[in-house]
Short mmCIF file of C-alpha atoms and ligand atoms in Angstrom, two decimals:
data_model
loop_
_atom_site.label_atom_id
_atom_site.label_comp_id
_atom_site.label_asym_id
_atom_site.label_seq_id
_atom_site.Cartn_x
_atom_site.Cartn_y
_atom_site.Cartn_z
CA MET A 1 -19.77 -10.17 -1.00
CA ARG A 2 -21.53 -11.66 -4.02
CA ILE A 3 -19.26 -13.50 -6.43
CA SER A 4 -20.92 -14.25 -9.77
CA ASN A 5 -20.55 -17.68 -11.38
CA ASP A 6 -20.08 -16.18 -14.81
CA THR A 7 -16.38 -16.67 -15.57
CA ASN A 8 -16.39 -14.70 -18.84
CA PRO A 9 -14.87 -11.24 -18.74
CA SER A 10 -17.58 -8.64 -18.19
CA ASN A 11 -18.38 -6.08 -20.88
CA GLU A 12 -16.61 -3.53 -18.76
CA LEU A 13 -13.40 -5.58 -18.62
CA ASN A 14 -13.55 -5.92 -22.40
CA ILE A 15 -13.96 -2.15 -22.65
CA LEU A 16 -10.95 -1.75 -20.36
CA ARG A 17 -8.88 -4.11 -22.52
CA GLY A 18 -9.74 -2.03 -25.54
CA ARG A 19 -9.21 1.43 -24.08
CA LEU A 20 -6.39 1.00 -21.55
CA PRO A 21 -3.54 1.34 -24.10
CA GLU A 22 -4.81 4.75 -25.25
CA TRP A 23 -5.49 5.95 -21.66
CA VAL A 24 -2.04 4.79 -20.52
CA ALA A 25 -0.40 6.54 -23.47
CA ALA A 26 -2.22 9.79 -22.61
CA SER A 27 -1.33 9.57 -18.90
CA LYS A 28 2.32 8.79 -19.68
CA LEU A 29 2.64 12.33 -21.01
CA GLN A 30 2.33 13.46 -17.37
CA CYS A 31 5.56 11.68 -16.36
CA LYS A 32 7.79 14.55 -17.42
CA GLY A 33 6.11 16.80 -14.84
CA GLY A 34 7.06 14.45 -11.98
CA LYS A 35 10.22 13.36 -10.15
CA VAL A 36 11.49 9.92 -9.13
CA ALA A 37 12.12 9.70 -5.34
CA SER A 38 15.79 10.03 -4.45
CA TYR A 39 15.90 10.40 -0.66
CA ILE A 40 16.45 6.63 -0.64
CA PRO A 41 19.27 6.74 -3.23
CA GLU A 42 18.56 3.31 -4.72
CA LEU A 43 15.02 4.41 -5.69
CA SER A 44 16.41 7.08 -8.02
CA LYS A 45 17.39 4.34 -10.51
CA ALA A 46 13.73 3.72 -11.46
CA PRO A 47 12.62 4.72 -14.99
CA GLY A 48 10.77 8.03 -14.64
CA GLY A 49 8.93 7.67 -17.95
CA ALA A 50 7.31 4.32 -17.12
CA LEU A 51 3.63 3.64 -16.46
CA GLY A 52 1.98 0.24 -16.21
CA ILE A 53 -1.30 -1.16 -14.91
CA HIS A 54 -2.78 -4.59 -14.16
CA ILE A 55 -6.45 -5.17 -13.36
CA VAL A 56 -7.83 -8.53 -12.21
CA ASP A 57 -11.45 -9.60 -11.64
CA ALA A 58 -12.96 -12.24 -9.37
CA HIS A 59 -12.36 -15.00 -11.93
CA GLY A 60 -8.76 -14.12 -12.69
CA ASN A 61 -9.59 -12.34 -15.96
CA THR A 62 -7.13 -9.51 -16.48
CA ALA A 63 -6.66 -6.26 -18.37
CA THR A 64 -3.12 -4.89 -18.57
CA ALA A 65 -1.30 -2.08 -20.36
CA GLY A 66 1.99 -0.22 -20.41
CA ASP A 67 5.08 -1.18 -18.41
CA CYS A 68 3.30 -3.70 -16.22
CA GLY A 69 6.34 -6.03 -16.14
CA LEU A 70 8.35 -3.44 -14.18
CA SER A 71 9.18 -4.52 -10.63
CA PHE A 72 9.40 -1.97 -7.82
CA THR A 73 9.45 -1.94 -4.04
CA MET A 74 6.12 -1.68 -2.27
CA GLN A 75 7.28 1.00 0.19
CA SER A 76 4.27 2.53 1.94
CA ILE A 77 1.83 0.21 0.19
CA SER A 78 3.18 -2.52 2.48
CA LYS A 79 1.84 -0.59 5.50
CA VAL A 80 -1.74 -1.62 4.67
CA PHE A 81 -0.79 -5.27 4.95
CA THR A 82 1.41 -5.02 8.05
CA LEU A 83 -1.57 -3.28 9.66
CA LEU A 84 -3.75 -6.28 8.73
CA LEU A 85 -1.17 -8.70 10.12
CA ALA A 86 -0.82 -6.71 13.36
CA LEU A 87 -4.62 -6.73 13.73
CA ILE A 88 -4.72 -10.49 13.17
CA ASP A 89 -1.89 -10.97 15.68
CA ASN A 90 -3.14 -8.63 18.41
CA GLY A 91 -6.74 -7.56 17.86
CA GLU A 92 -8.05 -4.00 17.61
CA ASP A 93 -7.68 -2.90 21.25
CA VAL A 94 -3.93 -3.53 21.37
CA VAL A 95 -3.28 -1.98 17.95
CA PHE A 96 -5.31 1.17 18.55
CA ASP A 97 -3.70 1.65 21.94
CA LYS A 98 -0.48 2.37 20.00
CA VAL A 99 -1.73 4.18 16.85
CA GLY A 100 -4.64 6.51 16.20
CA MET A 101 -7.30 6.57 13.48
CA GLU A 102 -6.99 10.12 12.11
CA PRO A 103 -5.31 11.79 9.14
CA THR A 104 -2.52 14.21 10.07
CA GLY A 105 -2.31 16.82 7.32
CA ASP A 106 1.50 16.55 7.83
CA ASN A 107 4.09 14.82 5.67
CA PHE A 108 4.29 11.03 5.85
CA ASN A 109 7.64 11.27 7.68
CA SER A 110 6.75 14.11 10.07
CA MET A 111 7.34 13.80 13.83
CA LEU A 112 5.65 17.09 14.63
CA LYS A 113 2.45 15.90 16.27
CA LEU A 114 4.13 13.17 18.32
CA GLU A 115 5.21 15.85 20.75
CA LEU A 116 2.40 18.33 20.23
CA VAL A 117 -0.64 16.09 20.64
CA GLN A 118 -1.07 13.82 23.65
CA PRO A 119 -0.91 10.85 24.25
CA GLY A 120 2.06 10.98 21.86
CA ILE A 121 1.05 8.03 19.69
CA PRO A 122 1.20 8.25 15.87
CA PHE A 123 -1.99 9.62 14.31
CA ASN A 124 -2.54 6.63 12.02
CA PRO A 125 -0.84 3.41 10.84
CA LEU A 126 -0.08 4.68 7.30
CA ILE A 127 2.38 7.47 8.22
CA ASN A 128 5.94 6.34 8.93
CA ALA A 129 5.67 6.72 12.72
CA GLY A 130 2.48 4.66 12.75
CA ALA A 131 3.87 1.96 10.48
CA ILE A 132 7.00 1.69 12.63
CA ALA A 133 4.76 1.21 15.68
CA ILE A 134 2.84 -1.45 13.74
CA SER A 135 6.09 -3.26 12.85
CA SER A 136 6.78 -3.70 16.54
CA LEU A 137 3.37 -5.35 17.02
CA ILE A 138 3.89 -8.13 14.49
CA ALA A 139 4.18 -11.43 16.36
CA GLY A 140 7.57 -13.16 16.52
CA ASP A 141 10.40 -13.60 19.03
CA THR A 142 13.03 -11.98 16.79
CA ALA A 143 13.14 -9.39 14.03
CA GLU A 144 13.85 -12.21 11.60
CA GLU A 145 10.79 -14.17 12.70
CA LYS A 146 8.58 -11.07 12.38
CA SER A 147 9.93 -10.39 8.89
CA ASP A 148 9.52 -14.02 7.85
CA ARG A 149 5.90 -13.98 8.97
CA THR A 150 5.31 -10.70 7.14
CA LEU A 151 6.79 -11.97 3.89
CA ALA A 152 4.78 -15.20 4.17
CA PHE A 153 1.58 -13.16 4.66
CA PHE A 154 2.34 -10.99 1.62
CA ARG A 155 3.07 -14.12 -0.44
CA LYS A 156 -0.24 -15.67 0.62
CA LEU A 157 -2.24 -12.58 -0.34
CA SER A 158 -0.45 -12.06 -3.66
CA ARG A 159 -0.49 -15.80 -4.45
CA ASN A 160 3.15 -15.36 -5.37
CA ASP A 161 5.57 -17.60 -3.48
CA SER A 162 8.57 -15.91 -5.02
CA LEU A 163 7.76 -12.45 -3.67
CA ASN A 164 10.98 -11.26 -1.97
CA TYR A 165 13.03 -8.30 -0.77
CA ASP A 166 14.98 -5.98 -3.01
CA LEU A 167 18.12 -6.10 -0.87
CA ALA A 168 19.77 -3.11 -2.59
CA VAL A 169 16.75 -0.93 -1.68
CA TYR A 170 16.63 -2.42 1.84
CA GLU A 171 20.30 -1.54 2.43
CA SER A 172 19.93 1.91 0.90
CA GLU A 173 16.87 2.60 3.03
CA ALA A 174 18.59 1.40 6.22
CA GLU A 175 21.63 3.56 5.48
CA PHE A 176 19.72 6.77 4.79
CA ALA A 177 17.14 6.56 7.56
CA ASP A 178 18.12 9.23 10.05
CA LEU A 179 14.59 10.62 10.24
CA ASN A 180 12.92 7.23 10.64
CA ARG A 181 15.51 6.31 13.30
CA SER A 182 14.91 9.48 15.28
CA MET A 183 11.17 8.87 15.06
CA ALA A 184 11.60 5.32 16.31
CA TYR A 185 13.70 6.43 19.30
CA PHE A 186 11.11 9.06 20.11
CA LEU A 187 8.35 6.43 19.97
CA LYS A 188 10.38 4.11 22.17
CA ASP A 189 10.77 6.85 24.76
CA ASN A 190 7.00 7.52 24.60
CA GLY A 191 6.35 3.84 25.40
CA VAL A 192 4.86 3.13 21.96
CA LEU A 193 7.46 0.64 20.69
CA LYS A 194 7.98 -2.82 22.09
CA GLY A 195 11.47 -4.31 21.69
CA LYS A 196 14.77 -2.91 20.47
CA VAL A 197 14.58 0.08 18.12
CA ASP A 198 17.04 -1.47 15.64
CA ASP A 199 15.00 -4.67 15.46
CA VAL A 200 11.74 -2.80 14.90
CA LEU A 201 13.33 -0.69 12.17
CA ASP A 202 14.74 -3.76 10.48
CA VAL A 203 11.22 -5.24 10.21
CA TYR A 204 9.98 -1.90 8.84
CA PHE A 205 12.78 -1.46 6.26
CA ARG A 206 12.31 -5.03 5.09
CA HIS A 207 8.58 -4.81 4.45
CA CYS A 208 9.02 -1.48 2.64
CA SER A 209 11.57 -3.13 0.36
CA ILE A 210 9.43 -6.09 -0.73
CA ASN A 211 9.64 -6.19 -4.49
CA ALA A 212 6.42 -6.55 -6.49
CA THR A 213 4.91 -6.06 -9.91
CA CYS A 214 1.53 -4.56 -10.81
CA SER A 215 0.04 -8.04 -10.95
CA ASP A 216 1.13 -8.78 -7.34
CA LEU A 217 -0.49 -5.54 -6.16
CA ALA A 218 -3.65 -6.33 -8.14
CA ARG A 219 -3.97 -9.80 -6.53
CA MET A 220 -3.47 -8.35 -3.05
CA ALA A 221 -6.00 -5.60 -3.81
CA LEU A 222 -8.49 -8.20 -5.05
CA VAL A 223 -8.57 -9.76 -1.56
CA LEU A 224 -9.43 -6.32 -0.12
CA ALA A 225 -11.99 -5.72 -2.87
CA PHE A 226 -13.75 -8.92 -1.74
CA ASP A 227 -13.64 -8.12 2.00
CA GLY A 228 -10.78 -10.47 2.89
CA THR A 229 -11.69 -13.47 0.75
CA ASP A 230 -9.68 -14.37 -2.33
CA PRO A 231 -12.58 -14.70 -4.80
CA ILE A 232 -10.52 -16.84 -7.18
CA SER A 233 -9.88 -19.63 -4.67
CA GLY A 234 -12.81 -18.81 -2.35
CA THR A 235 -10.42 -18.81 0.66
CA GLU A 236 -10.92 -16.33 3.50
CA LEU A 237 -7.51 -14.80 4.17
CA VAL A 238 -8.31 -11.83 6.43
CA PRO A 239 -11.32 -11.15 8.69
CA ARG A 240 -13.80 -8.78 7.05
CA ARG A 241 -13.72 -6.28 9.92
CA TYR A 242 -9.95 -5.79 9.58
CA VAL A 243 -10.25 -5.26 5.82
CA GLN A 244 -12.95 -2.67 6.49
CA ILE A 245 -10.55 -0.84 8.85
CA ALA A 246 -7.69 -0.98 6.32
CA LYS A 247 -9.87 0.26 3.45
CA THR A 248 -11.12 3.15 5.56
CA PHE A 249 -7.55 4.23 6.29
CA MET A 250 -6.82 3.96 2.56
CA VAL A 251 -9.64 6.42 1.83
CA THR A 252 -8.73 8.87 4.61
CA CYS A 253 -4.90 8.71 4.49
CA GLY A 254 -3.77 6.34 1.71
CA MET A 255 -2.64 9.00 -0.78
CA TYR A 256 -0.63 11.15 1.66
CA ASN A 257 -1.84 14.75 1.85
CA ALA A 258 -3.75 14.35 -1.39
CA SER A 259 -6.18 11.79 0.05
CA GLY A 260 -9.10 14.22 0.08
CA GLU A 261 -8.54 15.29 -3.51
CA PHE A 262 -8.10 11.66 -4.60
CA ALA A 263 -11.39 10.76 -2.87
CA ILE A 264 -13.12 13.51 -4.83
CA GLU A 265 -11.48 12.85 -8.21
CA VAL A 266 -11.21 9.02 -8.12
CA GLY A 267 -13.32 7.89 -5.17
CA LEU A 268 -11.69 4.51 -4.49
CA PRO A 269 -9.66 3.18 -1.50
CA ALA A 270 -5.99 3.36 -2.51
CA LYS A 271 -2.46 3.34 -1.13
CA SER A 272 0.58 4.70 -2.85
CA GLY A 273 4.30 4.31 -2.17
CA VAL A 274 7.36 6.43 -2.90
CA ALA A 275 8.62 3.94 -5.49
CA GLY A 276 5.60 4.96 -7.62
CA GLY A 277 3.26 2.06 -6.97
CA ILE A 278 -0.47 2.47 -6.30
CA LEU A 279 -2.70 -0.32 -5.05
CA THR A 280 -6.41 0.30 -5.45
CA MET A 281 -9.63 -1.56 -6.10
CA VAL A 282 -13.19 -1.29 -7.26
CA PRO A 283 -14.88 -3.02 -4.31
CA GLY A 284 -16.67 -6.22 -5.28
CA ARG A 285 -15.21 -6.08 -8.80
CA TYR A 286 -11.48 -5.57 -9.39
CA GLY A 287 -8.06 -5.49 -7.78
CA ILE A 288 -5.80 -2.92 -9.44
CA GLY A 289 -2.02 -2.46 -9.29
CA LEU A 290 -0.16 0.24 -11.11
CA VAL A 291 3.31 1.76 -11.22
CA GLY A 292 4.65 5.07 -12.47
CA PRO A 293 7.85 6.05 -10.62
CA ALA A 294 7.70 9.79 -11.39
CA LEU A 295 5.93 11.41 -8.42
CA ASN A 296 3.90 14.60 -8.08
CA PRO A 297 4.75 17.10 -5.30
CA LYS A 298 2.44 15.24 -2.88
CA GLY A 299 4.46 12.01 -3.37
CA ASN A 300 1.98 10.06 -5.53
CA SER A 301 2.67 8.67 -9.01
CA ILE A 302 1.84 11.62 -11.26
CA ALA A 303 0.84 9.54 -14.27
CA GLY A 304 -0.79 6.87 -12.10
CA VAL A 305 -3.15 9.35 -10.47
CA HIS A 306 -3.99 10.83 -13.88
CA LEU A 307 -4.78 7.36 -15.23
CA LEU A 308 -7.00 6.48 -12.26
CA GLU A 309 -8.88 9.77 -12.62
CA THR A 310 -9.53 9.01 -16.29
CA MET A 311 -10.68 5.44 -15.62
CA SER A 312 -12.88 6.32 -12.66
CA LYS A 313 -14.60 9.13 -14.57
CA GLU A 314 -15.04 7.15 -17.80
CA LEU A 315 -16.41 4.09 -15.99
CA ASP A 316 -18.19 5.87 -13.12
CA TRP A 317 -16.27 4.05 -10.40
CA SER A 318 -16.40 6.57 -7.55
CA LEU A 319 -17.95 5.15 -4.41
CA PHE A 320 -19.23 8.54 -3.38
N1 LIG B 401 10.23 3.30 3.29
C1 LIG B 401 9.77 4.64 3.04
C2 LIG B 401 10.15 5.55 4.18
O1 LIG B 401 10.21 5.11 5.30
C3 LIG B 401 8.30 4.58 2.85
C4 LIG B 401 7.76 5.89 2.41
C5 LIG B 401 6.55 5.83 1.52
O2 LIG B 401 6.44 5.02 0.59
O3 LIG B 401 5.70 6.67 1.77
O4 LIG B 401 10.41 6.71 4.00
#
């Protein structure tokens, strides 16, 4: 990946700085048509009218607008990075023995195909069943060690040593997790999970409840945008091949059952979470983090998707 030596913000970043406030204000109008997630009760406290975005380029130049100081839990966005860690820890053969590579067309928390389609492994690592299987593959002798390694990896990629769990969300998620628990027991019976179900779920609940801001997501996305190397420090953090795998899953399944439509309307690899975050990137150029807790019926930030559609169309960002 070419990294230019010019450290001044590009013309495009200057355009973004100028136009983002008006685009964010227009997209914010969408919030009233969405709903904040409440199936994890603690998430329902998020401000439904908020929308914020942070964009960072290879030199650390930024463009921000809206409620970008809001912190929120990463939820499903974390699944991209636990996948990367599991790949680093185990290699591709071991990981793809336990999870598939295909979109499901079902809800993120569906168990349907685990019984219907043999060999009974989750279709991909970004649905809950797949991410729970991935949690069990993270190296470590105990759940605590696996979680410590996960948090350390997230801190390294975000360049934020104070990244931490939102314990209220973690506890709320663990308490209201009957579906995830039943899925995990099913996976254990199918021989997909290693270790004790409760331990695996603890690792999963913890990484979903890592608290971040848009700037943390943008820094993590920047590493993916530059194929695993942090362009600001020049350090390789993840092998290129694994980033390629993760970005492909982001395109095919990163936006739940709206991934096809998002690929058509925005055309960038992205992953959303039920707390309203979206992590995306313009490969070779920017890492982008945004938050808008009000969700559309497909589970993606309603205002966030609107904003990304506007930006991608105005700036011709689609990869396709
Ligand atoms: N922790 C959430 C769950 O297991 C993640 C869902 C999401 O963000 O898609 O339901």
